[in-house]
Amino acid sequence: MASDRGPPAGDPTLRRRIEPWEFEFSFDPRKFCKEACLLYEIQWGNSRDVWRHSGKNTTKHVERNFIEKIASERYFCPSISCSIFWYLSWSPCWECSKAIREFLNQHPNVTLVIYVARLFQHMDPQNRQGLKDLFHSGVTIQVMRAPEYDHCWRNFVNYPCGKEAHWPRYPPLWINLYALELYCIISGLPPCLQISRRYQNQLIEFRLILQNCHYQMIPPYILLATGMIQLPVTWR
Ligand SMILES: [Zn+2]
């Protein structure tokens, strides 16, 4: 079975896959790696063919590199519908969010879904507004969860023989905390997730600081999913 051999040798994406350590390092929501990593999929029209590739920051952020690259490709036909899926180790900064919106405004046949492993400098009001504007302009933004980690591992990672099902299972706490904070960003609520780095960034502390508005506006199931809220809590 293919699952016993690693990615099939004839897999056209094989040379474009990233190494397991790189995936685990880049997409671990508990850690802070400086490098941003983008894994992306493109589907044209009704075709079932999926084009997969990865990107990194250069002198520009990876999102802008993607936009410049796809807009300049010969095969990019603005009249054909195009579905793009991004798996980003960091959410876009406000400048990239702006560039993404401009790109989508110019290419109305493109739909974009963004999964993020972490929120980039999420206390910065400009970054928060950028993500909020992206969401309200029709871009789907979600925090990567188990199905996305599984999908990326199988389709973007050069996993070792017999390790197809060994995608990294990060504890749900960090994923739920980022999902909660993303909800706050999209809803226009103040930040509730505080992240501090100590001892040369070796120790990263996640704290939840909730205000009344959070209890009033956030559905209880999202708060409870963090496992950091104790009942009984008086809602609203
Ligand atoms: Zn950026």
mmCIF file of C-alpha atoms and ligand atoms in Angstrom:
data_model
loop_
_atom_site.group_PDB
_atom_site.id
_atom_site.type_symbol
_atom_site.label_atom_id
_atom_site.label_comp_id
_atom_site.label_asym_id
_atom_site.label_seq_id
_atom_site.Cartn_x
_atom_site.Cartn_y
_atom_site.Cartn_z
ATOM 1 C CA MET A 1 0.000 0.000 0.000
ATOM 2 C CA ALA A 2 1.089 3.555 -0.662
ATOM 3 C CA SER A 3 0.873 4.299 3.065
ATOM 4 C CA ASP A 4 3.777 1.904 3.653
ATOM 5 C CA ARG A 5 6.116 3.549 1.181
ATOM 6 C CA GLY A 6 6.011 7.281 1.784
ATOM 7 C CA PRO A 7 4.920 9.603 -1.033
ATOM 8 C CA PRO A 8 4.683 7.645 -4.321
ATOM 9 C CA ALA A 9 7.881 7.860 -6.362
ATOM 10 C CA GLY A 10 5.912 9.077 -9.383
ATOM 11 C CA ASP A 11 4.228 11.831 -7.394
ATOM 12 C CA PRO A 12 4.774 15.006 -9.465
ATOM 13 C CA THR A 13 4.834 17.060 -6.261
ATOM 14 C CA LEU A 14 7.650 14.983 -4.732
ATOM 15 C CA ARG A 15 10.460 17.397 -5.487
ATOM 16 C CA ARG A 16 8.365 20.265 -4.153
ATOM 17 C CA ARG A 17 7.598 18.658 -0.799
ATOM 18 C CA ILE A 18 9.193 20.006 2.359
ATOM 19 C CA GLU A 19 10.980 17.854 4.907
ATOM 20 C CA PRO A 20 9.144 16.588 8.014
ATOM 21 C CA TRP A 21 11.345 18.561 10.427
ATOM 22 C CA GLU A 22 10.655 21.731 8.476
ATOM 23 C CA PHE A 23 6.908 21.212 8.625
ATOM 24 C CA GLU A 24 6.924 20.372 12.334
ATOM 25 C CA PHE A 25 9.194 23.314 13.140
ATOM 26 C CA SER A 26 7.347 25.854 11.017
ATOM 27 C CA PHE A 27 3.786 24.936 11.956
ATOM 28 C CA ASP A 28 4.074 24.151 15.679
ATOM 29 C CA PRO A 29 1.608 26.584 17.311
ATOM 30 C CA ARG A 30 3.500 26.402 20.618
ATOM 31 C CA LYS A 31 6.733 27.795 19.162
ATOM 32 C CA PHE A 32 7.981 30.897 17.442
ATOM 33 C CA CYS A 33 10.051 30.351 14.350
ATOM 34 C CA LYS A 34 11.192 33.464 12.518
ATOM 35 C CA GLU A 35 10.715 31.993 9.079
ATOM 36 C CA ALA A 36 7.279 32.122 7.519
ATOM 37 C CA CYS A 37 6.244 29.137 5.462
ATOM 38 C CA LEU A 38 3.405 29.000 2.941
ATOM 39 C CA LEU A 39 2.024 25.766 1.528
ATOM 40 C CA TYR A 40 -0.490 26.369 -1.216
ATOM 41 C CA GLU A 41 -2.925 24.647 -3.517
ATOM 42 C CA ILE A 42 -4.462 26.034 -6.684
ATOM 43 C CA GLN A 43 -7.408 24.590 -8.573
ATOM 44 C CA TRP A 44 -8.618 25.969 -11.896
ATOM 45 C CA GLY A 45 -12.243 25.963 -12.981
ATOM 46 C CA ASN A 46 -13.870 22.573 -12.565
ATOM 47 C CA SER A 47 -10.605 20.695 -12.912
ATOM 48 C CA ARG A 48 -9.803 18.153 -10.250
ATOM 49 C CA ASP A 49 -6.097 18.735 -10.777
ATOM 50 C CA VAL A 50 -4.453 20.475 -7.863
ATOM 51 C CA TRP A 51 -1.236 22.431 -8.207
ATOM 52 C CA ARG A 52 0.758 22.347 -4.984
ATOM 53 C CA HIS A 53 3.857 24.248 -4.003
ATOM 54 C CA SER A 54 5.479 26.013 -1.068
ATOM 55 C CA GLY A 55 7.045 29.409 -0.489
ATOM 56 C CA LYS A 56 9.187 31.335 1.958
ATOM 57 C CA ASN A 57 9.916 34.951 2.741
ATOM 58 C CA THR A 58 12.575 36.590 0.598
ATOM 59 C CA THR A 59 13.116 40.333 0.680
ATOM 60 C CA LYS A 60 9.312 40.366 0.642
ATOM 61 C CA HIS A 61 6.812 38.440 2.695
ATOM 62 C CA VAL A 62 5.755 35.122 1.289
ATOM 63 C CA GLU A 63 2.202 36.309 0.594
ATOM 64 C CA ARG A 64 3.401 39.101 -1.662
ATOM 65 C CA ASN A 65 5.782 36.741 -3.420
ATOM 66 C CA PHE A 66 2.837 34.436 -4.109
ATOM 67 C CA ILE A 67 0.679 37.241 -5.491
ATOM 68 C CA GLU A 68 3.440 38.518 -7.778
ATOM 69 C CA LYS A 69 4.243 35.011 -8.956
ATOM 70 C CA ILE A 70 0.705 33.923 -9.775
ATOM 71 C CA ALA A 71 -0.211 37.220 -11.408
ATOM 72 C CA SER A 72 2.780 36.882 -13.731
ATOM 73 C CA GLU A 73 2.246 33.217 -14.655
ATOM 74 C CA ARG A 74 1.353 32.560 -18.261
ATOM 75 C CA TYR A 75 -1.317 30.051 -17.259
ATOM 76 C CA PHE A 76 -3.088 32.535 -15.005
ATOM 77 C CA CYS A 77 -6.274 33.415 -16.853
ATOM 78 C CA PRO A 78 -8.383 35.970 -14.953
ATOM 79 C CA SER A 79 -11.606 34.798 -16.675
ATOM 80 C CA ILE A 80 -11.347 31.235 -15.325
ATOM 81 C CA SER A 81 -12.423 30.640 -11.746
ATOM 82 C CA CYS A 82 -9.596 29.759 -9.449
ATOM 83 C CA SER A 83 -9.634 28.368 -5.915
ATOM 84 C CA ILE A 84 -6.582 28.991 -3.778
ATOM 85 C CA PHE A 85 -5.882 27.381 -0.415
ATOM 86 C CA TRP A 86 -3.093 28.686 1.774
ATOM 87 C CA TYR A 87 -1.591 26.959 4.786
ATOM 88 C CA LEU A 88 0.478 29.632 6.518
ATOM 89 C CA SER A 89 2.752 29.259 9.511
ATOM 90 C CA TRP A 90 1.973 32.913 10.398
ATOM 91 C CA SER A 91 -1.124 34.936 9.610
ATOM 92 C CA PRO A 92 -0.617 37.795 7.127
ATOM 93 C CA CYS A 93 0.607 41.168 8.413
ATOM 94 C CA TRP A 94 -1.502 44.227 7.636
ATOM 95 C CA GLU A 95 0.498 45.133 4.555
ATOM 96 C CA CYS A 96 0.092 41.653 3.105
ATOM 97 C CA SER A 97 -3.604 41.661 4.027
ATOM 98 C CA LYS A 98 -3.947 44.869 2.037
ATOM 99 C CA ALA A 99 -2.062 43.394 -0.920
ATOM 100 C CA ILE A 100 -4.270 40.283 -0.821
ATOM 101 C CA ARG A 101 -7.439 42.374 -0.887
ATOM 102 C CA GLU A 102 -6.129 44.416 -3.813
ATOM 103 C CA PHE A 103 -5.264 41.219 -5.686
ATOM 104 C CA LEU A 104 -8.722 39.745 -5.054
ATOM 105 C CA ASN A 105 -10.416 42.989 -6.083
ATOM 106 C CA GLN A 106 -8.559 42.820 -9.391
ATOM 107 C CA HIS A 107 -9.357 39.116 -9.823
ATOM 108 C CA PRO A 108 -12.981 38.535 -8.780
ATOM 109 C CA ASN A 109 -12.903 34.932 -10.069
ATOM 110 C CA VAL A 110 -10.362 33.983 -7.436
ATOM 111 C CA THR A 111 -11.487 32.608 -4.075
ATOM 112 C CA LEU A 112 -9.015 32.337 -1.242
ATOM 113 C CA VAL A 113 -9.122 30.203 1.888
ATOM 114 C CA ILE A 114 -6.387 30.811 4.467
ATOM 115 C CA TYR A 115 -5.458 28.456 7.272
ATOM 116 C CA VAL A 116 -2.942 29.793 9.786
ATOM 117 C CA ALA A 117 -0.910 28.008 12.452
ATOM 118 C CA ARG A 118 -0.283 31.197 14.469
ATOM 119 C CA LEU A 119 -1.345 34.827 14.564
ATOM 120 C CA PHE A 120 1.443 37.223 13.602
ATOM 121 C CA GLN A 121 1.887 40.080 16.111
ATOM 122 C CA HIS A 122 -1.788 39.877 16.921
ATOM 123 C CA MET A 123 -1.733 42.710 19.486
ATOM 124 C CA ASP A 124 -0.871 45.198 16.725
ATOM 125 C CA PRO A 125 -4.114 47.065 15.862
ATOM 126 C CA GLN A 126 -3.109 47.311 12.189
ATOM 127 C CA ASN A 127 -2.571 43.578 11.898
ATOM 128 C CA ARG A 128 -5.920 42.964 13.601
ATOM 129 C CA GLN A 129 -7.691 45.357 11.264
ATOM 130 C CA GLY A 130 -5.974 43.777 8.256
ATOM 131 C CA LEU A 131 -7.271 40.313 9.138
ATOM 132 C CA LYS A 132 -10.712 41.668 9.944
ATOM 133 C CA ASP A 133 -10.884 43.463 6.588
ATOM 134 C CA LEU A 134 -9.737 40.319 4.807
ATOM 135 C CA PHE A 135 -12.465 38.278 6.462
ATOM 136 C CA HIS A 136 -15.154 40.834 5.694
ATOM 137 C CA SER A 137 -14.022 41.024 2.071
ATOM 138 C CA GLY A 138 -14.905 37.344 1.662
ATOM 139 C CA VAL A 139 -11.664 35.557 2.482
ATOM 140 C CA THR A 140 -12.097 32.510 4.703
ATOM 141 C CA ILE A 141 -9.552 32.591 7.532
ATOM 142 C CA GLN A 142 -9.292 29.775 10.034
ATOM 143 C CA VAL A 143 -6.749 28.390 12.457
ATOM 144 C CA MET A 144 -5.220 25.094 11.330
ATOM 145 C CA ARG A 145 -6.692 22.124 13.138
ATOM 146 C CA ALA A 146 -6.073 18.401 13.040
ATOM 147 C CA PRO A 147 -7.627 17.827 9.557
ATOM 148 C CA GLU A 148 -5.438 20.569 8.057
ATOM 149 C CA TYR A 149 -2.261 19.238 9.709
ATOM 150 C CA ASP A 150 -3.138 15.782 8.424
ATOM 151 C CA HIS A 151 -3.824 17.137 4.920
ATOM 152 C CA CYS A 152 -0.580 19.128 4.773
ATOM 153 C CA TRP A 153 1.478 16.218 6.049
ATOM 154 C CA ARG A 154 0.115 13.876 3.391
ATOM 155 C CA ASN A 155 0.268 16.335 0.507
ATOM 156 C CA PHE A 156 3.147 18.720 1.176
ATOM 157 C CA VAL A 157 5.619 16.771 3.306
ATOM 158 C CA ASN A 158 8.194 14.249 2.185
ATOM 159 C CA TYR A 159 7.209 11.951 5.033
ATOM 160 C CA PRO A 160 9.323 8.867 5.719
ATOM 161 C CA CYS A 161 8.302 5.376 4.655
ATOM 162 C CA GLY A 162 5.374 4.092 6.688
ATOM 163 C CA LYS A 163 4.763 7.471 8.326
ATOM 164 C CA GLU A 164 1.842 8.696 6.256
ATOM 165 C CA ALA A 165 -0.420 8.788 9.309
ATOM 166 C CA HIS A 166 2.207 10.311 11.624
ATOM 167 C CA TRP A 167 1.337 13.955 11.113
ATOM 168 C CA PRO A 168 2.159 16.114 14.147
ATOM 169 C CA ARG A 169 -0.642 16.065 16.675
ATOM 170 C CA TYR A 170 -0.155 19.295 18.571
ATOM 171 C CA PRO A 171 -2.119 19.685 21.797
ATOM 172 C CA PRO A 172 -5.478 21.339 21.040
ATOM 173 C CA LEU A 173 -4.950 24.006 23.726
ATOM 174 C CA TRP A 174 -2.760 26.259 21.566
ATOM 175 C CA ILE A 175 -4.934 25.735 18.524
ATOM 176 C CA ASN A 176 -8.046 26.658 20.529
ATOM 177 C CA LEU A 177 -6.351 29.725 21.998
ATOM 178 C CA TYR A 178 -5.428 31.024 18.566
ATOM 179 C CA ALA A 179 -8.945 30.207 17.305
ATOM 180 C CA LEU A 180 -10.395 32.214 20.186
ATOM 181 C CA GLU A 181 -8.141 35.169 19.446
ATOM 182 C CA LEU A 182 -8.968 35.022 15.750
ATOM 183 C CA TYR A 183 -12.649 35.140 16.706
ATOM 184 C CA CYS A 184 -11.915 38.293 18.740
ATOM 185 C CA ILE A 185 -10.098 39.870 15.789
ATOM 186 C CA ILE A 186 -12.888 39.163 13.325
ATOM 187 C CA SER A 187 -15.528 40.320 15.815
ATOM 188 C CA GLY A 188 -13.685 43.557 16.587
ATOM 189 C CA LEU A 189 -13.104 42.604 20.222
ATOM 190 C CA PRO A 190 -9.958 43.563 22.144
ATOM 191 C CA PRO A 191 -7.186 40.954 22.441
ATOM 192 C CA CYS A 192 -7.602 38.307 25.137
ATOM 193 C CA LEU A 193 -4.583 36.130 24.327
ATOM 194 C CA GLN A 194 -1.298 37.408 25.680
ATOM 195 C CA ILE A 195 1.890 35.742 24.541
ATOM 196 C CA SER A 196 5.198 36.595 26.170
ATOM 197 C CA ARG A 197 8.627 35.323 25.275
ATOM 198 C CA ARG A 198 11.294 34.928 27.915
ATOM 199 C CA TYR A 199 14.846 33.686 28.206
ATOM 200 C CA GLN A 200 15.850 34.487 24.623
ATOM 201 C CA ASN A 201 12.503 33.238 23.343
ATOM 202 C CA GLN A 202 13.082 29.755 24.721
ATOM 203 C CA LEU A 203 10.089 29.974 27.042
ATOM 204 C CA ILE A 204 6.806 31.109 25.593
ATOM 205 C CA GLU A 205 3.928 31.826 27.918
ATOM 206 C CA PHE A 206 0.316 31.931 26.771
ATOM 207 C CA ARG A 207 -2.149 33.738 29.050
ATOM 208 C CA LEU A 208 -5.839 34.361 28.663
ATOM 209 C CA ILE A 209 -7.066 37.702 29.966
ATOM 210 C CA LEU A 210 -10.780 38.064 29.492
ATOM 211 C CA GLN A 211 -12.829 41.207 29.891
ATOM 212 C CA ASN A 212 -16.595 41.475 30.306
ATOM 213 C CA CYS A 213 -17.007 42.119 26.583
ATOM 214 C CA HIS A 214 -15.383 38.769 25.826
ATOM 215 C CA TYR A 215 -17.826 36.925 28.073
ATOM 216 C CA GLN A 216 -20.697 38.871 26.544
ATOM 217 C CA MET A 217 -19.777 38.480 22.870
ATOM 218 C CA ILE A 218 -17.982 35.154 22.493
ATOM 219 C CA PRO A 219 -20.082 31.979 22.301
ATOM 220 C CA PRO A 220 -19.457 29.876 25.426
ATOM 221 C CA TYR A 221 -18.351 26.837 23.413
ATOM 222 C CA ILE A 222 -15.397 28.787 21.995
ATOM 223 C CA LEU A 223 -14.307 29.937 25.465
ATOM 224 C CA LEU A 224 -14.817 26.513 27.003
ATOM 225 C CA ALA A 225 -12.834 24.845 24.192
ATOM 226 C CA THR A 226 -9.667 26.432 25.558
ATOM 227 C CA GLY A 227 -10.063 24.408 28.743
ATOM 228 C CA MET A 228 -8.887 27.495 30.640
ATOM 229 C CA ILE A 229 -12.329 28.700 31.685
ATOM 230 C CA GLN A 230 -13.859 27.181 34.779
ATOM 231 C CA LEU A 231 -17.575 26.803 35.273
ATOM 232 C CA PRO A 232 -19.701 28.238 36.737
ATOM 233 C CA VAL A 233 -19.435 31.393 34.698
ATOM 234 C CA THR A 234 -22.233 33.929 34.454
ATOM 235 C CA TRP A 235 -22.814 34.469 30.768
ATOM 236 C CA ARG A 236 -24.094 37.848 29.627
HETATM 237 ZN ZN ZN B 1 3.354 40.419 5.458
#
